[in-house]
PDB file of C-alpha atoms in Angstrom:
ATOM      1  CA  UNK A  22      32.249 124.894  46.291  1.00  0.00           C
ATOM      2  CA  UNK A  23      30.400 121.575  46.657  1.00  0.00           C
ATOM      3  CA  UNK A  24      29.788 120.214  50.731  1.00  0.00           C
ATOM      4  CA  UNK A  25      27.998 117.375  51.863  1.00  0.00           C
ATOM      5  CA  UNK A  26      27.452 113.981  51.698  1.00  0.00           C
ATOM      6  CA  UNK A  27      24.786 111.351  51.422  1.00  0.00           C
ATOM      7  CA  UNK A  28      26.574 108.847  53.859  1.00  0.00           C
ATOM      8  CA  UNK A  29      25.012 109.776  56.996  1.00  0.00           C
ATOM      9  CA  UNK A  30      27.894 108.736  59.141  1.00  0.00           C
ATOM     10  CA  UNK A  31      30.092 110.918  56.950  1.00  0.00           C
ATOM     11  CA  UNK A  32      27.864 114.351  56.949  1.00  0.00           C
ATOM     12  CA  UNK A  33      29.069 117.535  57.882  1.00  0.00           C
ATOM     13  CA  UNK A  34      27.961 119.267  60.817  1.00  0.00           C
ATOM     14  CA  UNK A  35      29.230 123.189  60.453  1.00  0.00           C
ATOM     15  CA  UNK A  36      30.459 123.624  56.818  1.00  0.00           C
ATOM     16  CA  UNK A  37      31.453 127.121  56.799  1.00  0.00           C
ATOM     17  CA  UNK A  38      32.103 129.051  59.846  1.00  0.00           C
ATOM     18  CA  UNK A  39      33.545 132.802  60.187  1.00  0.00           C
ATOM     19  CA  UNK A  40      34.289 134.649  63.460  1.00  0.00           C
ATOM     20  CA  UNK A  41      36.426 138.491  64.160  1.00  0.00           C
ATOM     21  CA  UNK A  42      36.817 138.816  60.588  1.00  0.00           C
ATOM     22  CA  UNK A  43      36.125 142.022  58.629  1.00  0.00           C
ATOM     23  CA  UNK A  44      35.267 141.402  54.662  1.00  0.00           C
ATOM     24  CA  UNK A  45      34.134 138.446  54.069  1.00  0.00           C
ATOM     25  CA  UNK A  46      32.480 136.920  50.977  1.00  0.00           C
ATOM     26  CA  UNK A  47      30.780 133.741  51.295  1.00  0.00           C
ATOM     27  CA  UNK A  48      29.434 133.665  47.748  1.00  0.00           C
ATOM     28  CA  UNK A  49      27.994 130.610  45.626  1.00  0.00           C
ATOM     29  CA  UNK A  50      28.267 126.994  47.933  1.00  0.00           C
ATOM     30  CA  UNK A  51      26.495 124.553  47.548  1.00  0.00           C
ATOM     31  CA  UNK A  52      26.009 122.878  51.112  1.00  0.00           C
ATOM     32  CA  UNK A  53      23.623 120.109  50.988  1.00  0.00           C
ATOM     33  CA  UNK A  54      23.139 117.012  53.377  1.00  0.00           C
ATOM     34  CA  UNK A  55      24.449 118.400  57.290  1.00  0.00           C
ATOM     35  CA  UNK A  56      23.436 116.134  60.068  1.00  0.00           C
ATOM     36  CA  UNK A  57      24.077 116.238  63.916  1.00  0.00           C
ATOM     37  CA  UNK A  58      23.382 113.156  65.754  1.00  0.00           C
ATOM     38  CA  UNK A  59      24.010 113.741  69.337  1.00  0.00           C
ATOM     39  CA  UNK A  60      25.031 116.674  71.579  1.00  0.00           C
ATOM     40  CA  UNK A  61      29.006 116.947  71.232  1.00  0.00           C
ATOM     41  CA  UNK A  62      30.414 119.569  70.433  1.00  0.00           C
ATOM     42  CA  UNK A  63      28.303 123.269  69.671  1.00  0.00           C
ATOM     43  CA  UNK A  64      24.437 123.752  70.615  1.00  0.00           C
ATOM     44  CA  UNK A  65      23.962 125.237  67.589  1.00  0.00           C
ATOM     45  CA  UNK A  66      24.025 123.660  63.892  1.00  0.00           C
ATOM     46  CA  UNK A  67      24.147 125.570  60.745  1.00  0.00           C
ATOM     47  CA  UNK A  68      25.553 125.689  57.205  1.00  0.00           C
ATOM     48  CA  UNK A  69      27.043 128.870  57.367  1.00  0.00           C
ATOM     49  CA  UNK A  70      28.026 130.439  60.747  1.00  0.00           C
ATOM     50  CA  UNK A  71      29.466 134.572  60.888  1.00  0.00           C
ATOM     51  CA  UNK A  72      29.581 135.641  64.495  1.00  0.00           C
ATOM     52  CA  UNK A  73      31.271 138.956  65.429  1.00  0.00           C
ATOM     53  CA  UNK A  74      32.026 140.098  62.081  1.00  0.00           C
ATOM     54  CA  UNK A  75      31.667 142.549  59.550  1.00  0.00           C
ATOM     55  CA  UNK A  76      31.415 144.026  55.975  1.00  0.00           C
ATOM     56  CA  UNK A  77      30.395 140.733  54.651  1.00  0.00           C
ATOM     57  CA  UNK A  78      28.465 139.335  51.864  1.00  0.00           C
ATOM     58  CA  UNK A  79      26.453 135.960  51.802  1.00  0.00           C
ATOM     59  CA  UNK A  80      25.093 135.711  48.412  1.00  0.00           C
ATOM     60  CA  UNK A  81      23.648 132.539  45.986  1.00  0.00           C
ATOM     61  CA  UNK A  82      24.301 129.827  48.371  1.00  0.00           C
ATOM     62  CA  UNK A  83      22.293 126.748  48.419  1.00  0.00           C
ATOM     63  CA  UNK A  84      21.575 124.997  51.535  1.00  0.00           C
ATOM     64  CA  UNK A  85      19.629 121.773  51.353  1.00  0.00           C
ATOM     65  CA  UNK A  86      19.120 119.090  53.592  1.00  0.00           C
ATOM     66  CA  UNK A  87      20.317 120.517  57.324  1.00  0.00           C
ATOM     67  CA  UNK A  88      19.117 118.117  60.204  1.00  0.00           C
ATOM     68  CA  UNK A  89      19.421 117.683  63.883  1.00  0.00           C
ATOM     69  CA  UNK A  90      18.365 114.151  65.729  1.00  0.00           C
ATOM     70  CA  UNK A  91      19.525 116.652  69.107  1.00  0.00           C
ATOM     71  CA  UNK A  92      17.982 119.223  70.882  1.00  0.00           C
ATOM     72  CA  UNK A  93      19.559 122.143  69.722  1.00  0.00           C
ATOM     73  CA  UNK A  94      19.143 124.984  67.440  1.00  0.00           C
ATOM     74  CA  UNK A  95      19.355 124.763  63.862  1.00  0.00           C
ATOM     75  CA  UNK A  96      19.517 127.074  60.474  1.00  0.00           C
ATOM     76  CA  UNK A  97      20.360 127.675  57.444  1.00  0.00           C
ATOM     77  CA  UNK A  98      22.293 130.895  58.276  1.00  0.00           C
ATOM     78  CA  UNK A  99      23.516 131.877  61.466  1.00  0.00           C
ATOM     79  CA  UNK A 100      24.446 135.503  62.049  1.00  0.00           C
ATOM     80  CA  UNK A 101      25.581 136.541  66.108  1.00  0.00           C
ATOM     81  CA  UNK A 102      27.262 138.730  68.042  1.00  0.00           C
ATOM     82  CA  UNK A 103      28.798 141.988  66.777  1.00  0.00           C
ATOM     83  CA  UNK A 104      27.847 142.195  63.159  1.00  0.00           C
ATOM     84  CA  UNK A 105      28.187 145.009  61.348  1.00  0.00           C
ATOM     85  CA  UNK A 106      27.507 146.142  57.245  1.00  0.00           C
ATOM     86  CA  UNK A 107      26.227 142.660  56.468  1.00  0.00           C
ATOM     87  CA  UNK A 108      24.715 141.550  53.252  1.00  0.00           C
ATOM     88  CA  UNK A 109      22.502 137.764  53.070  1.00  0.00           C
ATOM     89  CA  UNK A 110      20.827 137.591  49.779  1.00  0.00           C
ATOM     90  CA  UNK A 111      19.819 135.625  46.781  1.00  0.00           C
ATOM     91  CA  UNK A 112      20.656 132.282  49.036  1.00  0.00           C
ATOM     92  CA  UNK A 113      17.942 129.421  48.512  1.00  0.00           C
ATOM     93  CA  UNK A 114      17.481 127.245  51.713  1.00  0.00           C
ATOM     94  CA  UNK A 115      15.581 124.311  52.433  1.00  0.00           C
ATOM     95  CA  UNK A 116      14.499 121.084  54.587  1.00  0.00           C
ATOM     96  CA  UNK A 117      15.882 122.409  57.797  1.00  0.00           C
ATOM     97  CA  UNK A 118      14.575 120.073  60.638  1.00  0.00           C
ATOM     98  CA  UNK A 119      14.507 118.447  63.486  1.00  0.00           C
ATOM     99  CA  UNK A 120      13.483 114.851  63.995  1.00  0.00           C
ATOM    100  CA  UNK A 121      12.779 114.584  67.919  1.00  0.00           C
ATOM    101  CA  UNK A 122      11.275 116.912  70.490  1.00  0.00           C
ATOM    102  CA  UNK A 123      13.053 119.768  72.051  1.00  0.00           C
ATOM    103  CA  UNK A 124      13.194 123.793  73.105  1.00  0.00           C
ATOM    104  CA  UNK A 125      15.164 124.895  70.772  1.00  0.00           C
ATOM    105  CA  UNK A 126      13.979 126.569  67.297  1.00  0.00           C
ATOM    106  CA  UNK A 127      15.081 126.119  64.198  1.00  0.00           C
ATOM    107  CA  UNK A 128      14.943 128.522  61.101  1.00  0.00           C
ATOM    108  CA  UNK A 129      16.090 129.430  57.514  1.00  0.00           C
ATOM    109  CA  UNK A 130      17.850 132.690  58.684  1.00  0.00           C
ATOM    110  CA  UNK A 131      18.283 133.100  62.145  1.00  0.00           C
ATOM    111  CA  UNK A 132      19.918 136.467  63.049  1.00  0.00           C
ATOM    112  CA  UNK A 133      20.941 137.520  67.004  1.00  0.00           C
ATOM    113  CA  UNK A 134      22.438 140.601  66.873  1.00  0.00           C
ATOM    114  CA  UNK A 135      24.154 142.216  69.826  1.00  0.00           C
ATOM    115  CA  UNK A 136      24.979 145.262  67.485  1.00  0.00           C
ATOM    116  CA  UNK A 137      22.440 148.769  68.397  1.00  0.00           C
ATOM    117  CA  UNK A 138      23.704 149.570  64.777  1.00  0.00           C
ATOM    118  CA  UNK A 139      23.985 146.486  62.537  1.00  0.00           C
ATOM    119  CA  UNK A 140      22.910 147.732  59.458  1.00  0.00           C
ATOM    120  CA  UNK A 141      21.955 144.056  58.063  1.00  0.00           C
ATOM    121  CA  UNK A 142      19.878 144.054  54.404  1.00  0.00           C
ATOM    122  CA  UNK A 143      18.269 140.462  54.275  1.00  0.00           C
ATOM    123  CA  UNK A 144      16.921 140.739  50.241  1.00  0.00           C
ATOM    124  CA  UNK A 145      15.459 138.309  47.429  1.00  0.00           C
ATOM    125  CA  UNK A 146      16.108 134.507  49.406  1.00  0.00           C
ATOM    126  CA  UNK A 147      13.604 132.121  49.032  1.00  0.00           C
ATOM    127  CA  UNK A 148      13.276 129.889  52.216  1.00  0.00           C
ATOM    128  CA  UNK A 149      10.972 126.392  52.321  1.00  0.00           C
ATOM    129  CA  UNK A 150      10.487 123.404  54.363  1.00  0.00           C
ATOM    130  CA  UNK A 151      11.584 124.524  57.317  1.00  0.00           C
ATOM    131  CA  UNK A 152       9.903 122.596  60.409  1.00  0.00           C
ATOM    132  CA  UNK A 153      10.733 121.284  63.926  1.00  0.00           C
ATOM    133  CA  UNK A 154       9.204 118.841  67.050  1.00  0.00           C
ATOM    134  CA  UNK A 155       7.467 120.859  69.532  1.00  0.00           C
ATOM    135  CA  UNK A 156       5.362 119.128  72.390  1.00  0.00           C
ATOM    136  CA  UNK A 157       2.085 121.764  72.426  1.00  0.00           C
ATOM    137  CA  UNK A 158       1.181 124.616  69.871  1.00  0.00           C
ATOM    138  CA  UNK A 159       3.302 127.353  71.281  1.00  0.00           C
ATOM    139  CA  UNK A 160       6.447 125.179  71.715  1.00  0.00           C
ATOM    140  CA  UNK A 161       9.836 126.993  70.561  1.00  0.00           C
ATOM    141  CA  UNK A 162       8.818 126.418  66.550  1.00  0.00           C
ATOM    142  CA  UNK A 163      10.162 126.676  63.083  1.00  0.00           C
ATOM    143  CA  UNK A 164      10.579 130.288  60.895  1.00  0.00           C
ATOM    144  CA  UNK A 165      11.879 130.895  58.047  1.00  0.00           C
ATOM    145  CA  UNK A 166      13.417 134.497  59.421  1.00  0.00           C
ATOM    146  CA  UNK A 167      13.994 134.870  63.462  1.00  0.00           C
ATOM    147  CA  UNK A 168      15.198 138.334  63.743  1.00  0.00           C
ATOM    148  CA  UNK A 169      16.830 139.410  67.104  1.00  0.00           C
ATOM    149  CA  UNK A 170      18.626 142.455  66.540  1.00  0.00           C
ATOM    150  CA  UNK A 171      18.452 146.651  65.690  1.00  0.00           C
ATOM    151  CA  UNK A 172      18.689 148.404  62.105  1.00  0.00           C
ATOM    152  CA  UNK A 173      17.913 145.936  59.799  1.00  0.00           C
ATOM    153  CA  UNK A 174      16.081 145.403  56.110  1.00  0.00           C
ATOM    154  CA  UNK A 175      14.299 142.579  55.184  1.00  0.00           C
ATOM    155  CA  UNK A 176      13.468 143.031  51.271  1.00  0.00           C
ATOM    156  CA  UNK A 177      12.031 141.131  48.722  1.00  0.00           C
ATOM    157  CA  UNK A 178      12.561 137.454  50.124  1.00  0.00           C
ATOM    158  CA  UNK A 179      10.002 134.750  49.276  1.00  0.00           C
ATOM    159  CA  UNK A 180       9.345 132.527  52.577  1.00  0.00           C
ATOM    160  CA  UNK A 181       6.994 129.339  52.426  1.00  0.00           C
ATOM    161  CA  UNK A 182       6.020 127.651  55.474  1.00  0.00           C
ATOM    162  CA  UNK A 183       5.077 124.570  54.052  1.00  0.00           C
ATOM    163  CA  UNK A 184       6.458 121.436  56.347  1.00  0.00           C
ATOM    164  CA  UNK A 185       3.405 120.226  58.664  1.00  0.00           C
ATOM    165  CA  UNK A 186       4.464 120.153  62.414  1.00  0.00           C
ATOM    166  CA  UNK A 187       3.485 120.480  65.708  1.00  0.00           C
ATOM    167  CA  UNK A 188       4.327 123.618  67.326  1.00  0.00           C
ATOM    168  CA  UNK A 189       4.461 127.139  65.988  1.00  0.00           C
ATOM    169  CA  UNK A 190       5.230 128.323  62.846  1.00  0.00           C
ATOM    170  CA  UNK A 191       5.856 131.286  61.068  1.00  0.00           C
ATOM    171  CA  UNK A 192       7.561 132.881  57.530  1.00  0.00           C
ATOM    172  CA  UNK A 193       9.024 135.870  60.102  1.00  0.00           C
ATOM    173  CA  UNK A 194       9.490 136.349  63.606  1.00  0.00           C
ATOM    174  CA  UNK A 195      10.644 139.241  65.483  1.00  0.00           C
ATOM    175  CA  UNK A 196      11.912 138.522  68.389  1.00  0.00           C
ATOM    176  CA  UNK A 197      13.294 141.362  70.023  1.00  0.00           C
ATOM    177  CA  UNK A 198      15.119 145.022  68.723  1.00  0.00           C
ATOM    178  CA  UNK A 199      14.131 148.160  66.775  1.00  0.00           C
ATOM    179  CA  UNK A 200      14.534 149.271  63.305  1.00  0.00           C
ATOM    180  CA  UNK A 201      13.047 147.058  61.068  1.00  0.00           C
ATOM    181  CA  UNK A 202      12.478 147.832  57.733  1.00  0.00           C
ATOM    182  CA  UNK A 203      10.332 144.971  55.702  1.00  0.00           C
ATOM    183  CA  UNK A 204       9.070 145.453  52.334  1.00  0.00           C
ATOM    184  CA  UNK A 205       7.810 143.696  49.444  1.00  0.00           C
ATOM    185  CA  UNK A 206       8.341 140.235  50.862  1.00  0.00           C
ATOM    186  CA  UNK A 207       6.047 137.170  50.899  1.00  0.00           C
ATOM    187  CA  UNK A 208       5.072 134.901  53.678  1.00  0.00           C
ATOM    188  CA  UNK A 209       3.212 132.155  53.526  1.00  0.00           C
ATOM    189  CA  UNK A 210       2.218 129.709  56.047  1.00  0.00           C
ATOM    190  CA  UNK A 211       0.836 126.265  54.940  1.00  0.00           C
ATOM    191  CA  UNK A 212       1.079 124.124  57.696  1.00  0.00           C
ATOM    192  CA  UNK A 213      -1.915 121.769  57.464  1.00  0.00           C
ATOM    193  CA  UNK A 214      -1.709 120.500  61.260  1.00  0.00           C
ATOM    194  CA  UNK A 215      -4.932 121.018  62.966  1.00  0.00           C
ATOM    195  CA  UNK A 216      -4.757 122.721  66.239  1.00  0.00           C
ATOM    196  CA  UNK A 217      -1.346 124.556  66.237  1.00  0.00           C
ATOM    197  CA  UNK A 218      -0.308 128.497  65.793  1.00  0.00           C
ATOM    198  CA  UNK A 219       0.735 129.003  62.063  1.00  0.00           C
ATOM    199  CA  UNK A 220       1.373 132.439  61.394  1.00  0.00           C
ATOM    200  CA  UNK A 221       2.846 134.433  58.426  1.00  0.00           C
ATOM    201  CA  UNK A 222       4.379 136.742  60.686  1.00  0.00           C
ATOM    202  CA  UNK A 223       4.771 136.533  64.245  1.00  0.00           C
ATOM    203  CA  UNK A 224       5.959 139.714  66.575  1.00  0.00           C
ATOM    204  CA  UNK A 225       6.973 139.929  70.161  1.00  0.00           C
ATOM    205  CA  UNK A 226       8.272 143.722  69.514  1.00  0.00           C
ATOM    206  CA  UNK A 227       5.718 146.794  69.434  1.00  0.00           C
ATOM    207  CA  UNK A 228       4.534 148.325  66.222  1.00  0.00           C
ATOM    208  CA  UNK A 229       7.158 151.201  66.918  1.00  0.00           C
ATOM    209  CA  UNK A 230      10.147 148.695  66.422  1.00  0.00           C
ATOM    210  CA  UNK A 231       9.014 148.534  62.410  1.00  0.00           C
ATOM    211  CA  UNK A 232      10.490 151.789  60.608  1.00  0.00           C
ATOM    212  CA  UNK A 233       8.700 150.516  57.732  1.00  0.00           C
ATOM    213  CA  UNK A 234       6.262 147.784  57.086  1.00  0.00           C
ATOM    214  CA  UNK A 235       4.299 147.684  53.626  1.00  0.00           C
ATOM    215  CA  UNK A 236       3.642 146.282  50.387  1.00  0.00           C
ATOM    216  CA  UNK A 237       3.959 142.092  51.958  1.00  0.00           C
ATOM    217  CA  UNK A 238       2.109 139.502  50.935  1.00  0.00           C
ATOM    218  CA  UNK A 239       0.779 137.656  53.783  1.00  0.00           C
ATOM    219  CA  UNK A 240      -0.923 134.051  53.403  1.00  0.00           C
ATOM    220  CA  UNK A 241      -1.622 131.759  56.630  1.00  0.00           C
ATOM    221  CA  UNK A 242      -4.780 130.996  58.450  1.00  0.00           C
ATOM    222  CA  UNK A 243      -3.560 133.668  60.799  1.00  0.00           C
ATOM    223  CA  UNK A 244      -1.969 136.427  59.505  1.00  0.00           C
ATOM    224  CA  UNK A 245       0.066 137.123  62.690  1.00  0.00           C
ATOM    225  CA  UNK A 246       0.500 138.150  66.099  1.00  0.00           C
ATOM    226  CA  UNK A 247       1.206 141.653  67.484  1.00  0.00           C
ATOM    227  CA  UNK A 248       0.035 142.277  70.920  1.00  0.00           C
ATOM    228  CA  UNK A 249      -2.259 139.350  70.319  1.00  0.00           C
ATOM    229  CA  UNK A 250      -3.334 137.613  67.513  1.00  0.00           C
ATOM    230  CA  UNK A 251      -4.559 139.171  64.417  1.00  0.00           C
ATOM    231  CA  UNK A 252      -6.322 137.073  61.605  1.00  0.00           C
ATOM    232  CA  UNK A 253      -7.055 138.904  59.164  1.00  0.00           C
ATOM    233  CA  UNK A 254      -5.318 141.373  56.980  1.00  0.00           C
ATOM    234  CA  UNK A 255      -7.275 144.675  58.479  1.00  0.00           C
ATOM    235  CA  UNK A 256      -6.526 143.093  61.923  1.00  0.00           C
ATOM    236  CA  UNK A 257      -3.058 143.352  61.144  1.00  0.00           C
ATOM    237  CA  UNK A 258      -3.199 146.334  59.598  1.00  0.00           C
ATOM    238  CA  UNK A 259      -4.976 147.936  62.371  1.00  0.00           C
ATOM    239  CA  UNK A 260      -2.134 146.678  64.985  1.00  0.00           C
ATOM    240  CA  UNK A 261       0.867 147.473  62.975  1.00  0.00           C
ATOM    241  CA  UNK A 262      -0.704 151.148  61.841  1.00  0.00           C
ATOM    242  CA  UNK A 263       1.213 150.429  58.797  1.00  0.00           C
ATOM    243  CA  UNK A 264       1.232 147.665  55.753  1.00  0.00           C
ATOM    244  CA  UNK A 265      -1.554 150.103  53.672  1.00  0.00           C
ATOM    245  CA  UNK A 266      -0.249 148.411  50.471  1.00  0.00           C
ATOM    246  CA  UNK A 267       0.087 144.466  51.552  1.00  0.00           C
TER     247      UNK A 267
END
């Protein structure tokens, strides 16, 4: 399937949206040009929405072009609620912004996960441009993963941090929850503004919450934050007490 539009008064605003279902594939879309110019309606924007549901596969979608004038949240992919058995992979999404200032963040992938079980596998997407409006340098940012939940992989994806914005920035960011498993990805952060956090992966849960954490490739002119801010490789290294093979 084919959505979007390049009329601006004529773009979607929620393309695909699943809630209490159980099997679900959401497989090969094409979703390009979304736009939300005020505040009816839902807080939240995003190209494909699952809330509350489970056994479900969202594979080789494209999402392109997903912007909010508002302040509200915006991504790519929304997952919330009870999820269960869920599979996002081999999606490519990019150019997910906002245009004015606000305290909401945006991201590729943005995962919130009531679940103490979800058993979520996040492999081999490749997320770019994704950028927002903050006021200061830690104002609610841009990521290309925001990860709020418990049991979940994150394999193989390609993330690049490349839009330059005020506020922070980073390829992953844990937010809150236990048992992550991340291997074999790569973040990069390329942000060129002066003066702002840009991270490759940023972490508000302890080093216990990672199961597994090893063989990444991290690029940013901070590698991440764990407890504090770590800039270098060893530094993150040292904090995570894992990673020997990034």
């Amino acid at each position: 399937n084919v959505c979007g539009s390049t009329n601006n008064a004529q773009k979607l605003t929620s393309p695909i949206i699943v809630s209490n279902t159980d099997i679900v594939n959401i497989l090969d879309n094409n979703i390009d040009g979304i736009r939300k110019s005020d505040g009816a309606g839902s807080n939240v924007l995003s190209a494909i929405q699952m809330e509350n549901s489970s056994n479900y596969n969202i594979k080789r979608n494209v999402i392109n072009n997903l912007v909010t004038l508002f302040d509200q949240a915006a991504s790519g992919i929304s997952i919330k609620g009870q999820d269960l058995n869920g599979v996002i992979s081999e999606n490519k999404i990019s150019n997910v912004r906002r245009t004015v200032q606000g305290g909401n963040i945006i991201a590729g992938i943005n995962i919130e996960s009531t679940n103490t079980n979800s058993k979520l596998v996040i492999a081999n997407n490749f997320i770019s441009t994704i950028s927002n409006i903050g006021h200061n340098e830690y104002s609610p940012g841009a990521y290309g993963l925001y990860i709020n939940g418990k049991d979940i992989k994150i394999y193989h994806n390609t993330i690049l941090m490349n839009a330059s914005f005020v506020g922070i920035s980073a390829a992953a960011h844990f937010e809150n929850g236990t048992g992550f498993d991340v291997q074999n990805n790569v973040f990069v952060n390329s942000n060129s503004t002066a003066g702002v956090q840009r991270l490759a992966i940023y972490s508000k849960v302890q080093e216990s919450s990672f199961t597994s954490i090893n063989s990444n490739d991290y690029f940013a002119p901070k590698i991440g934050y764990l407890g504090g801010e770590r800039t270098s490789l060893n530094d993150w290294k040292a904090a995570t007490g894992k990673d020997q093979n990034s």
